[in-house]
Amino acid sequence: MKTQDRNIVLINVSGPDRPGITSAMTEILAAYGVNILDIGQAVIHDTLALGLLAQLSPQAQNSPVLQELLFKAHEWGMQIRFTPVTDASYEQWVGGQGKKRYIVTLLGPQITAHQIARVTQTVAANGLNIDRIHRLSGRVSLQQLGQPRRACVEFSVRGEVDDPAELRRHFLALSGELEIDIAVQEDNIYRRNRRLVVFDMDSTLIEAEVIDELAREAGVGEQVAEITERAMCGELDFNESFKARVALLKGLDAKVLEQIAQRLPITEGAEQLVRTLKRLGYRTAILSGGFTYFGEYLQAKLGIDEVHANDLEIENGRVTGRVTGRIVDGQRKAELLQEIAAQEGIDLDQSIAVGDGANDLPMLGLAGLGIAFRAKPLVRQTARHALSTLGLDAILYLIGFSDRDLAETAYQEAQLSQNATL
C-alpha cells in the first residue's frame, strides 16, 4: 500500500451465515478507530457475503487490526480477503454517485441463466454498471419447480444513458425474444412514492370487452367485434367506431346488463393488486371507454375509489343505441388523470396508468409509470413499459414491493381485522 494513499482497504468476508458475524467484525474495527466508508451485505442460501470499505486511522495503520480480523474469520469458519484501495480509485468510485440510476426489472413465470445473461449483456453494452441484484419474488419449493409460478429479479444499475427511450426499445425487443417482461425505470424519489393508480377496464381489469358481450346478446356480435378490434389496434378513430358499435345495440333489453356484469371474468391478479393498493393508501380509479354500469359493478366488487366511463342511454327498459355526455376517449382519459391528480394534490410523476388499447396511450404517456398490460402490438411498442407474462399484481414489483413485503402487509391487515372483531 502506497504511503501517500490514505490507507483504505476493502474487506470481503464470505461463508456460512449465522448471527453475530457482522457485529464481531465491526467490533474489532471499532476498537482501532476504523472509519467505515461503505458497507454491503447479502445472504444467498444461508451463505453470507459481507463487504466493508474501511479507512484505517493512524492508530490502526500500525496495529494488528487486520490480523485480528483474519483470526476471527478463521474462528467463525469464514473466508476473508483484504484489498488495498488507492486514493485515485476511491475518488473515481465516489464520482460515480452523481450518475443516474436505473432499475431494470425482469418478470416472468421463471427466470433462466440465459435470460439474465442476455439482459446483463444489454446493460453492459449501454455503458451501465450493475450495483445490486435483488430477488423480489418469494422462494420456491423443490415440489413447485416446473409448475406455473412467477419470478422477479430487480437490477439496480448506474451510468449515463444518451437516449433512455432507445434503451427501453432495446429491452422491449429483447423481452419479446426471451419471452419475459423487462421494465426500465429511472431510480428517482417517485419510483416508490406513487400515490394514484388509474385503470382501463375492458381487457385490463376484466378479461373481456363489454361491448362485445352486449353485441352477442343483441345478435350483432361479429359486426361489433370487428369494429372493436380495428379500433383497439389504432386503425379506426375511437369516437366514430364507438358510436357505430353502440348504435348496433339499439333495442337490447336492459335486463341483460346485470347478467353480463355478473359473469365478467376478473383479470388474474386484479383483486390482489387493488386490495394491496388500498391497504397502502393509494387512490384508485377506472378510466374506461366502456360503460359506467359495468365500471360501477367493478368498483363495488374490487373497492375502486372512483369510476369515469360512458353512460349507456336506456329508455323504456331498452338500450337506445346512444350514450349521454362526452365520450371517454383517449384524450378524455388523459384529462381525467390530470384532474384526479390535481384534486388529490398528487404529482403526475406519482401516478400509474394501466391499459391495453390505443385509446390508453395518452394516459400511459402522461403517467409517471405507464404500463401496457397484455396489450396490442402497437401499444406495446409505443408505451414506456409493458407487462404480458404475469397477472396485474405483478405491477407491485415495478414499484419495488417484494413478496415478503406483501405477506407482511397482509398479515398486519389480518391482525387488525381480527382485533376489530374481538
Coordinates of C-alpha atoms in Angstrom, one line a residue, residues 87-309:
D87 CA -6.9 7.4 -3.3
A88 CA -7.5 7.7 -7.1
S89 CA -9.6 4.5 -7.2
Y90 CA -11.6 5.7 -4.2
E91 CA -12.3 9.1 -5.8
Q92 CA -13.3 7.5 -9.0
W93 CA -15.8 5.4 -7.1
V94 CA -17.1 8.5 -5.2
G95 CA -17.5 10.3 -8.5
G96 CA -19.9 7.6 -9.8
Q97 CA -22.6 8.6 -7.3
G98 CA -23.5 11.6 -9.4
K99 CA -24.5 9.3 -12.3
K100 CA -28.2 8.5 -12.9
R101 CA -29.5 5.2 -11.6
Y102 CA -32.0 2.9 -13.2
I103 CA -34.0 -0.1 -12.1
V104 CA -34.2 -2.9 -14.6
T105 CA -36.9 -5.4 -13.6
L106 CA -37.2 -8.9 -15.1
L107 CA -40.6 -10.6 -14.7
G108 CA -41.9 -14.0 -15.9
P109 CA -43.1 -17.4 -15.0
Q110 CA -39.4 -18.3 -14.4
I111 CA -36.1 -16.5 -14.9
T112 CA -33.2 -18.5 -16.5
A113 CA -29.5 -18.0 -16.7
H114 CA -29.8 -17.4 -20.4
Q115 CA -32.3 -14.6 -19.9
I116 CA -30.1 -13.0 -17.2
A117 CA -27.0 -13.3 -19.4
R118 CA -28.8 -11.5 -22.3
V119 CA -30.2 -8.8 -20.1
T120 CA -26.9 -8.1 -18.4
Q121 CA -25.1 -8.0 -21.8
T122 CA -27.5 -5.3 -22.9
V123 CA -26.9 -3.4 -19.6
A124 CA -23.1 -3.5 -20.2
A125 CA -23.4 -2.7 -23.9
N126 CA -25.2 0.5 -22.9
G127 CA -22.4 1.6 -20.6
L128 CA -24.3 0.8 -17.4
N129 CA -22.8 -0.8 -14.3
I130 CA -24.8 -3.2 -12.0
D131 CA -24.6 -2.1 -8.4
R132 CA -27.1 -4.5 -6.9
I133 CA -29.3 -7.5 -7.8
H134 CA -32.3 -8.3 -5.7
R135 CA -34.9 -11.0 -5.9
L136 CA -38.4 -9.7 -5.3
S137 CA -40.4 -12.9 -5.8
G138 CA -40.6 -15.5 -3.0
R139 CA -38.6 -18.6 -2.5
V140 CA -39.8 -21.7 -4.4
S141 CA -40.1 -25.2 -3.0
L142 CA -38.5 -28.1 -5.0
Q143 CA -42.0 -29.5 -5.3
Q144 CA -43.1 -26.4 -7.2
L145 CA -40.2 -26.3 -9.7
G146 CA -41.6 -26.8 -13.2
Q147 CA -45.1 -25.7 -12.1
P148 CA -46.7 -22.4 -13.3
R149 CA -45.4 -19.7 -11.0
R150 CA -43.9 -16.2 -11.1
A151 CA -40.4 -14.9 -10.7
C152 CA -39.0 -11.3 -10.5
V153 CA -35.4 -10.0 -10.2
E154 CA -34.5 -6.4 -9.9
F155 CA -31.2 -4.9 -11.0
S156 CA -30.0 -1.5 -9.8
V157 CA -27.7 0.0 -12.4
R158 CA -26.0 3.3 -12.9
G159 CA -24.4 5.2 -15.7
E160 CA -25.1 7.9 -18.3
V161 CA -27.7 6.9 -21.0
D162 CA -27.8 9.2 -24.1
D163 CA -31.3 8.1 -25.1
P164 CA -33.4 6.3 -22.4
A165 CA -36.2 5.7 -25.0
E166 CA -33.7 3.8 -27.2
L167 CA -32.6 1.8 -24.2
R168 CA -36.2 0.8 -23.5
R169 CA -36.7 -0.2 -27.1
H170 CA -33.7 -2.5 -26.9
F171 CA -35.2 -4.1 -23.8
L172 CA -38.6 -4.4 -25.4
A173 CA -37.2 -6.2 -28.4
L174 CA -35.2 -8.5 -26.0
S175 CA -38.3 -9.2 -23.9
G176 CA -40.1 -10.5 -27.0
E177 CA -37.2 -12.7 -27.9
L178 CA -36.8 -14.1 -24.4
E179 CA -40.5 -14.3 -23.6
I180 CA -40.1 -12.3 -20.4
D181 CA -41.1 -8.8 -19.4
I182 CA -38.3 -6.2 -18.9
A183 CA -39.0 -2.8 -17.4
V184 CA -36.6 0.0 -17.2
Q185 CA -37.3 3.0 -14.8
E186 CA -35.2 5.9 -13.6
D187 CA -34.5 5.3 -9.9
N188 CA -35.8 8.5 -8.5
I189 CA -37.8 9.6 -5.5
Y190 CA -41.1 8.9 -7.2
R191 CA -40.5 5.2 -8.0
R192 CA -41.5 4.0 -4.6
N193 CA -43.7 7.0 -3.8
R194 CA -46.6 6.5 -6.3
R195 CA -50.0 7.6 -4.9
L196 CA -52.5 7.2 -7.7
V197 CA -53.3 4.3 -10.0
V198 CA -55.8 4.5 -12.9
F199 CA -57.0 1.5 -14.9
D200 CA -58.7 0.9 -18.2
M201 CA -61.5 -1.6 -17.6
D202 CA -62.1 -3.8 -20.7
S203 CA -59.3 -6.3 -21.3
T204 CA -57.4 -4.8 -18.4
L205 CA -59.3 -5.2 -15.1
I206 CA -61.6 -7.7 -16.8
E207 CA -60.7 -10.3 -19.5
A208 CA -63.5 -9.2 -21.8
E209 CA -64.7 -6.3 -24.0
V210 CA -68.1 -5.5 -22.5
I211 CA -69.4 -4.0 -25.8
D212 CA -68.7 -7.4 -27.5
E213 CA -70.7 -9.2 -24.7
L214 CA -73.6 -6.8 -25.3
A215 CA -73.4 -7.3 -29.0
R216 CA -73.6 -11.0 -28.7
E217 CA -76.8 -10.6 -26.7
A218 CA -78.1 -8.3 -29.3
G219 CA -77.3 -10.7 -32.2
V220 CA -74.7 -8.4 -33.7
G221 CA -71.6 -9.9 -32.2
E222 CA -69.4 -10.4 -35.3
Q223 CA -70.1 -6.9 -36.6
V224 CA -69.2 -5.2 -33.3
A225 CA -66.2 -7.4 -32.6
E226 CA -64.6 -6.5 -36.0
I227 CA -65.0 -2.8 -35.3
T228 CA -63.7 -3.2 -31.7
E229 CA -60.6 -5.0 -32.9
R230 CA -59.8 -2.4 -35.5
A231 CA -60.3 0.5 -33.0
M232 CA -58.1 -1.1 -30.3
C233 CA -55.3 -1.6 -32.8
G234 CA -55.5 2.1 -33.8
E235 CA -56.9 1.5 -37.3
L236 CA -60.1 3.5 -36.6
D237 CA -61.0 6.7 -34.8
F238 CA -62.2 5.7 -31.4
N239 CA -65.2 8.1 -31.1
E240 CA -66.6 7.2 -34.5
S241 CA -66.1 3.5 -34.1
F242 CA -67.6 3.7 -30.6
K243 CA -70.8 5.4 -31.8
A244 CA -71.1 2.9 -34.6
R245 CA -70.9 0.0 -32.2
V246 CA -73.3 1.4 -29.7
A247 CA -75.8 2.1 -32.5
L248 CA -75.9 -1.6 -33.3
L249 CA -77.1 -2.3 -29.7
K250 CA -80.4 -0.4 -30.2
G251 CA -83.4 -2.3 -28.8
L252 CA -81.4 -4.5 -26.5
D253 CA -83.3 -5.4 -23.3
A254 CA -81.6 -3.6 -20.4
K255 CA -82.0 -6.6 -18.1
V256 CA -79.1 -8.4 -19.8
L257 CA -76.7 -5.8 -18.4
E258 CA -76.8 -7.3 -14.9
Q259 CA -76.4 -10.8 -16.3
I260 CA -73.3 -9.8 -18.2
A261 CA -71.9 -7.9 -15.2
Q262 CA -72.1 -11.0 -13.0
R263 CA -70.3 -13.2 -15.4
L264 CA -67.4 -10.8 -16.3
P265 CA -64.1 -12.6 -15.7
I266 CA -61.8 -10.6 -13.4
T267 CA -58.2 -10.4 -14.7
E268 CA -55.6 -12.5 -12.9
G269 CA -54.1 -10.5 -10.0
A270 CA -56.6 -7.6 -10.2
E271 CA -58.2 -8.3 -6.8
Q272 CA -54.8 -8.8 -5.1
L273 CA -53.5 -5.6 -6.7
V274 CA -56.4 -3.4 -5.7
R275 CA -56.6 -4.8 -2.2
T276 CA -52.9 -4.2 -1.7
L277 CA -53.1 -0.7 -3.1
K278 CA -56.0 0.2 -0.8
R279 CA -54.0 -1.2 2.2
L280 CA -51.1 1.0 1.3
G281 CA -53.3 4.1 0.9
Y282 CA -53.3 4.5 -2.9
R283 CA -56.1 6.3 -4.7
T284 CA -57.6 4.2 -7.5
A285 CA -59.8 5.0 -10.4
I286 CA -61.3 3.3 -13.5
L287 CA -61.0 5.4 -16.7
S288 CA -62.9 3.5 -19.3
G289 CA -64.1 3.8 -22.8
G290 CA -66.7 1.3 -21.8
F291 CA -69.8 1.8 -19.8
T292 CA -70.5 3.3 -16.4
Y293 CA -72.8 0.4 -15.3
F294 CA -70.1 -2.2 -15.5
G295 CA -67.5 0.2 -14.1
E296 CA -69.6 0.7 -11.0
Y297 CA -70.1 -3.0 -10.7
L298 CA -66.3 -3.5 -10.6
Q299 CA -66.0 -0.5 -8.3
A300 CA -68.2 -2.3 -5.7
K301 CA -66.5 -5.7 -6.3
L302 CA -62.9 -4.6 -6.1
G303 CA -63.1 -1.5 -3.9
I304 CA -62.1 1.1 -6.6
D305 CA -62.4 4.7 -5.4
E306 CA -64.0 6.3 -8.5
V307 CA -65.2 5.5 -12.0
H308 CA -65.3 7.6 -15.2
A309 CA -66.9 5.9 -18.2

